[in-house]
Amino acid sequence: MVIPSQIIAASFVAGVSVPLFLIIVSRGRFRVSDFRNRFRYASLLAIGLWLAIVLTGSEVWRLDAKAVGDMLAGVLIIFSAILTTLIVWLLVATGVSVNLLVSLAAKPGPVEIDSWLADYGGGFGVDDLFRDRLNLLCSTGAAVIDRSAVSLAQGSRIPAAILGAAMLYFNFQKPTTR
Amino acid sequence: MSLLTGCMSYLTLVLAVPLAIRLARPQNAIPMILTIAIVIHLAGTLAGAAWFGELDYWQAAAVYWFATVILIYAYGTCYRSLSVQMFLIVARTPSRKMDLQSLHDVHFRQFMRDRVNALVNGGRGELRGGLLAITPAGRSDAARLMAARRLFGLSEVRLYYGKTADGPQ
């Protein structure tokens, strides 16, 4: 039972294809300009590839318990690959520490920290990053801006409690209100 | 039985991770979580095969590793997400509301200073007479990151919404 079935093998092929499709839609003539659509298209292409391989094979049409179990496992393998690619891709694209390191490497010499942070992105800095992350909070419905204050959106108490529990689970010190 | 083996292995991982983090107190626990996950996966597979007689390895493994990837994603979010840190700061105030200026000046700037400190503590940067300089290790990491960015065509994408997007302020 260690040798993978057709369905499982197809799932691994499709899983590996996620970053490859992402590269294809990020460069050259197939480049998708919208940052988020790139990832959506790469994921959909990988899922399409998986369906094409699986549905043209013979195993899935047996429709027995083994085939159903393998299909479920295949879906999990594909989504694991999508999520893993997303983690790495987001880190490389928007990770703050990554951006800081890349920015520092581009400087000809040592920098004064505050003035560097104010324009570390070659056109944007810490203030723009602040607005960007506030935008993220508001667009996900977690927070709302009212004039000069930010407040928790209605319905955000449960997500806040879950995040608090996760911080406790992973033993992270909670940010304190100073 | 395969599904059950995967779920039982994951339950063991969920119980082991917080204990290991509290005992070892690593700066970044992802390598440790991965190591524990592999050990539990191997032990769980052997135990499942011995206990149930027959086990479909890939079905058990798919369930286990899918859940493990979600656990690692959750860890990463709690570990370094600026938006999560901002969200929790606001959530912990009694009124669940905070002045934007205060959130920026008092908290957000400190989060950024923490990132700079992490670069220094991680050996990627060093302080020389009050100035921040990159180390050879940092330069090497930056080169790898730039190569990954070029591969994914990410040279100009550094914010979620871009500087020209309508901001809340």
XYZ file of C-alpha atoms in Angstrom:
347
model
C 0.000 0.000 0.000
C 3.041 2.278 -0.163
C 3.200 2.323 -3.963
C 0.908 5.233 -4.893
C -2.185 4.611 -6.969
C -2.824 6.486 -10.233
C -4.977 9.010 -8.379
C -2.357 9.667 -5.698
C 0.444 9.911 -8.266
C -1.655 12.371 -10.294
C -2.196 14.410 -7.121
C 1.551 14.698 -6.539
C 2.124 15.725 -10.146
C -0.589 18.375 -9.840
C 0.803 19.487 -6.462
C 4.272 20.030 -7.939
C 2.675 21.928 -10.815
C 1.329 24.691 -8.515
C 4.645 26.614 -8.217
C 5.443 25.827 -11.858
C 2.138 27.304 -13.048
C 2.769 30.259 -10.736
C 6.108 30.892 -12.450
C 4.446 30.617 -15.872
C 1.740 33.188 -15.056
C 4.309 35.512 -13.444
C 6.646 35.928 -16.406
C 6.833 36.422 -20.141
C 3.873 36.284 -22.488
C 1.543 34.522 -20.021
C 2.174 37.057 -17.273
C -0.928 38.041 -15.291
C -0.518 41.579 -14.022
C -2.838 41.312 -11.008
C -0.801 39.996 -8.096
C -3.611 37.967 -6.491
C -5.043 36.646 -9.732
C -1.694 35.059 -10.500
C -2.059 32.748 -7.551
C -5.712 32.022 -8.284
C -4.936 31.071 -11.888
C -1.975 28.892 -10.886
C -4.149 27.039 -8.349
C -7.002 26.563 -10.815
C -4.627 25.321 -13.508
C -3.167 22.771 -11.084
C -6.641 21.591 -10.047
C -7.619 21.384 -13.728
C -4.513 19.335 -14.480
C -5.341 16.994 -11.607
C -8.916 16.515 -12.780
C -7.746 15.911 -16.357
C -5.262 13.224 -15.301
C -7.606 11.545 -12.821
C -10.708 11.555 -15.015
C -8.851 10.142 -18.003
C -7.487 7.310 -15.854
C -9.308 4.084 -15.071
C -9.085 3.969 -11.260
C -11.599 6.669 -10.470
C -14.356 5.007 -12.491
C -14.298 1.909 -10.293
C -16.084 4.061 -7.713
C -15.175 1.699 -4.887
C -14.079 2.659 -1.380
C -10.406 2.706 -2.396
C -11.071 5.091 -5.299
C -13.195 7.402 -3.135
C -10.549 7.390 -0.383
C -7.809 8.148 -2.883
C -9.827 11.006 -4.388
C -10.247 12.523 -0.927
C -6.524 12.068 -0.243
C -5.789 13.605 -3.644
C -7.831 16.707 -2.823
C -5.899 17.071 0.453
C -2.561 16.671 -1.357
C -3.494 19.380 -3.881
C -4.654 21.782 -1.167
C -1.514 21.071 0.885
C 0.574 21.996 -2.150
C -1.460 25.160 -2.770
C -1.183 26.245 0.859
C 2.545 25.494 1.050
C 3.164 27.478 -2.137
C 1.041 30.323 -0.788
C 3.052 30.464 2.460
C 6.395 30.682 0.641
C 5.113 33.002 -2.107
C 3.538 35.495 0.317
C 6.673 35.475 2.441
C 8.897 36.227 -0.546
C 6.491 38.821 -1.974
C 5.286 40.757 1.055
C 7.245 39.506 4.073
C 8.401 42.511 6.070
C 11.669 40.975 7.280
C 12.350 39.793 3.732
C 11.792 43.298 2.367
C 13.999 44.816 5.046
C 16.826 42.390 4.325
C 16.628 42.903 0.562
C 16.532 46.676 1.061
C 19.519 46.619 3.392
C 21.500 44.498 0.931
C 20.856 47.074 -1.798
C 22.358 49.887 0.261
C 25.990 50.751 -0.465
C 26.866 51.009 3.221
C 25.520 51.125 6.790
C 22.264 53.044 7.260
C 20.730 55.224 9.954
C 17.801 53.066 11.038
C 14.939 55.565 11.310
C 15.633 57.359 8.039
C 16.112 54.009 6.279
C 12.794 52.659 7.623
C 11.037 55.807 6.400
C 11.925 54.859 2.803
C 13.179 51.281 2.931
C 11.182 50.191 -0.117
C 12.632 52.667 -2.618
C 9.435 54.719 -2.726
C 7.618 53.478 0.308
C 8.401 53.128 3.966
C 7.044 52.274 7.349
C 4.092 54.706 7.081
C 2.958 53.155 3.813
C 3.344 49.690 5.298
C 1.155 50.746 8.221
C -1.600 51.924 5.858
C -1.216 48.742 3.811
C -1.742 46.468 6.812
C -4.638 48.630 8.019
C -6.172 48.197 4.575
C -5.750 44.454 4.967
C -7.517 44.476 8.342
C -10.388 46.577 6.989
C -10.797 44.653 3.753
C -11.067 41.365 5.636
C -13.786 42.875 7.819
C -11.742 42.546 11.006
C -11.560 46.270 11.766
C -13.162 49.524 10.736
C -11.742 53.026 10.538
C -13.754 55.850 12.003
C -12.088 59.221 11.404
C -8.833 58.973 13.334
C -9.479 55.734 15.199
C -9.504 52.070 14.358
C -11.934 49.754 16.094
C -12.764 46.091 16.030
C -15.538 45.287 13.573
C -18.741 43.699 14.792
C -18.334 39.946 14.779
C -14.576 40.139 15.319
C -14.686 39.098 18.949
C -14.674 35.399 18.141
C -11.746 35.687 15.666
C -9.911 37.758 18.291
C -10.530 35.068 20.921
C -9.331 32.348 18.514
C -6.184 34.342 17.718
C -5.579 34.891 21.422
C -5.915 31.161 22.051
C -3.531 30.411 19.162
C -0.967 32.857 20.591
C -1.261 31.069 23.936
C -1.008 27.641 22.261
C 2.221 28.610 20.476
C 3.498 30.341 23.630
C 3.799 33.772 22.054
C 3.737 36.753 24.325
C 0.667 38.775 23.469
C 1.254 42.309 22.228
C 0.616 44.632 25.133
C -1.295 47.872 25.070
C 1.181 50.398 26.311
C -8.745 3.089 9.428
C -6.328 5.160 7.364
C -8.274 8.328 8.121
C -8.301 7.422 11.815
C -4.534 6.816 11.799
C -3.926 10.205 10.193
C -6.233 11.939 12.675
C -4.706 10.191 15.698
C -1.200 11.086 14.530
C -2.270 14.712 14.106
C -3.845 14.784 17.552
C -0.517 13.585 18.971
C 1.254 16.371 17.089
C -1.198 18.985 18.373
C -0.464 17.872 21.936
C 3.304 17.589 21.441
C 3.930 20.968 19.779
C 3.043 23.314 22.681
C 4.966 21.119 25.116
C 8.057 21.106 22.885
C 7.859 24.870 22.319
C 7.668 25.509 26.063
C 10.572 23.170 26.787
C 12.944 24.211 23.991
C 11.836 27.866 23.600
C 13.186 28.254 20.053
C 13.261 31.645 18.328
C 11.504 30.136 15.301
C 9.774 26.817 15.998
C 9.009 25.792 12.406
C 12.075 23.510 11.995
C 11.223 21.914 15.353
C 7.549 21.439 14.426
C 8.595 19.808 11.143
C 11.005 17.464 12.925
C 8.362 16.428 15.460
C 5.823 16.027 12.642
C 8.113 13.625 10.745
C 8.838 11.561 13.878
C 5.133 11.322 14.776
C 4.260 10.488 11.174
C 6.702 7.576 11.125
C 5.626 6.311 14.539
C 1.936 6.755 13.718
C 2.267 4.892 10.426
C 4.030 1.962 12.081
C 1.553 1.914 14.969
C -1.416 2.155 12.591
C -0.136 -0.679 10.426
C 0.524 -2.858 13.473
C -2.766 -1.998 15.200
C -5.138 -2.225 12.247
C -3.317 -4.903 10.256
C -3.732 -3.060 6.958
C -3.246 0.597 6.270
C -3.465 2.725 3.147
C -0.335 4.788 3.667
C -1.152 7.649 1.284
C -4.648 8.224 2.619
C -3.350 8.422 6.195
C -0.404 10.604 5.160
C -2.567 13.015 3.136
C -4.859 13.716 6.093
C -1.952 14.126 8.487
C 0.194 16.405 6.327
C -2.687 18.580 5.189
C -3.542 19.308 8.822
C 0.151 19.812 9.619
C 0.526 22.424 6.847
C -2.432 24.308 8.373
C -0.742 24.143 11.803
C 2.470 25.579 10.343
C 0.502 28.306 8.546
C -1.162 29.189 11.861
C 2.222 29.306 13.579
C 3.622 31.607 10.908
C 0.629 33.912 11.242
C 1.023 34.174 15.015
C 4.809 34.452 14.777
C 5.243 37.454 12.534
C 2.033 38.801 11.001
C 1.954 42.583 11.472
C -1.771 42.767 10.783
C -2.450 40.117 13.439
C -0.295 42.021 15.928
C -2.207 45.224 15.171
C -5.531 43.419 15.418
C -4.662 41.936 18.821
C -3.470 45.295 20.141
C -6.832 46.851 19.317
C -8.735 43.803 20.590
C -6.994 44.003 23.956
C -8.041 47.566 24.699
C -11.148 47.810 26.937
C -13.042 49.839 24.333
C -11.733 47.718 21.428
C -10.849 50.969 19.752
C -7.577 52.818 19.346
C -6.384 56.119 18.004
C -4.583 55.566 14.683
C -1.726 57.830 15.681
C -1.183 55.872 18.869
C -1.354 52.527 17.046
C 1.242 53.801 14.591
C 3.607 55.713 16.865
C 3.578 53.502 19.936
C 2.969 50.010 18.592
C 3.640 49.744 14.877
C 6.990 51.481 15.053
C 7.970 49.122 17.863
C 6.961 46.132 15.704
C 9.301 47.454 13.008
C 12.112 47.965 15.499
C 11.543 44.343 16.600
C 12.052 43.260 12.994
C 15.306 45.172 12.795
C 16.418 43.610 16.083
C 15.524 40.185 14.691
C 17.808 40.834 11.708
C 20.633 41.691 14.096
C 19.946 38.790 16.478
C 19.688 36.408 13.528
C 23.130 37.454 12.291
C 21.794 39.102 9.103
C 22.628 42.614 10.225
C 24.975 44.272 12.689
C 25.160 47.627 14.424
C 28.281 49.682 13.755
C 28.443 52.924 15.652
C 24.677 53.271 15.764
C 24.284 52.437 12.058
C 22.837 49.206 10.673
C 24.981 47.219 8.239
C 24.371 43.929 6.484
C 26.539 40.900 7.292
C 27.901 38.392 4.752
C 25.198 35.908 5.883
C 22.528 38.557 5.351
C 23.898 39.405 1.909
C 23.870 35.742 0.965
C 20.225 35.340 2.117
C 19.236 38.528 0.298
C 20.756 37.201 -2.934
C 18.695 34.005 -2.630
C 15.543 36.007 -1.931
C 16.171 38.248 -4.929
C 16.626 35.175 -7.119
C 13.281 33.794 -5.864
C 11.636 37.156 -6.532
C 12.964 37.266 -10.078
C 11.723 33.712 -10.632
C 8.206 34.654 -9.525
C 8.275 38.041 -11.250
C 7.913 39.822 -7.925
C 10.454 42.583 -8.302
C 7.909 45.370 -7.861
C 5.387 43.802 -5.488
C 6.066 44.557 -1.858
C 2.763 45.659 -0.370
C -0.606 43.915 -0.456
C -2.381 46.902 -1.917
C 0.381 49.070 -3.363
C 1.174 52.607 -2.367
C -1.342 54.128 -4.763
C -4.267 52.128 -3.363
C -6.869 54.071 -1.406
C -5.740 54.050 2.170
C -7.795 54.310 5.323
C -6.006 57.462 6.399
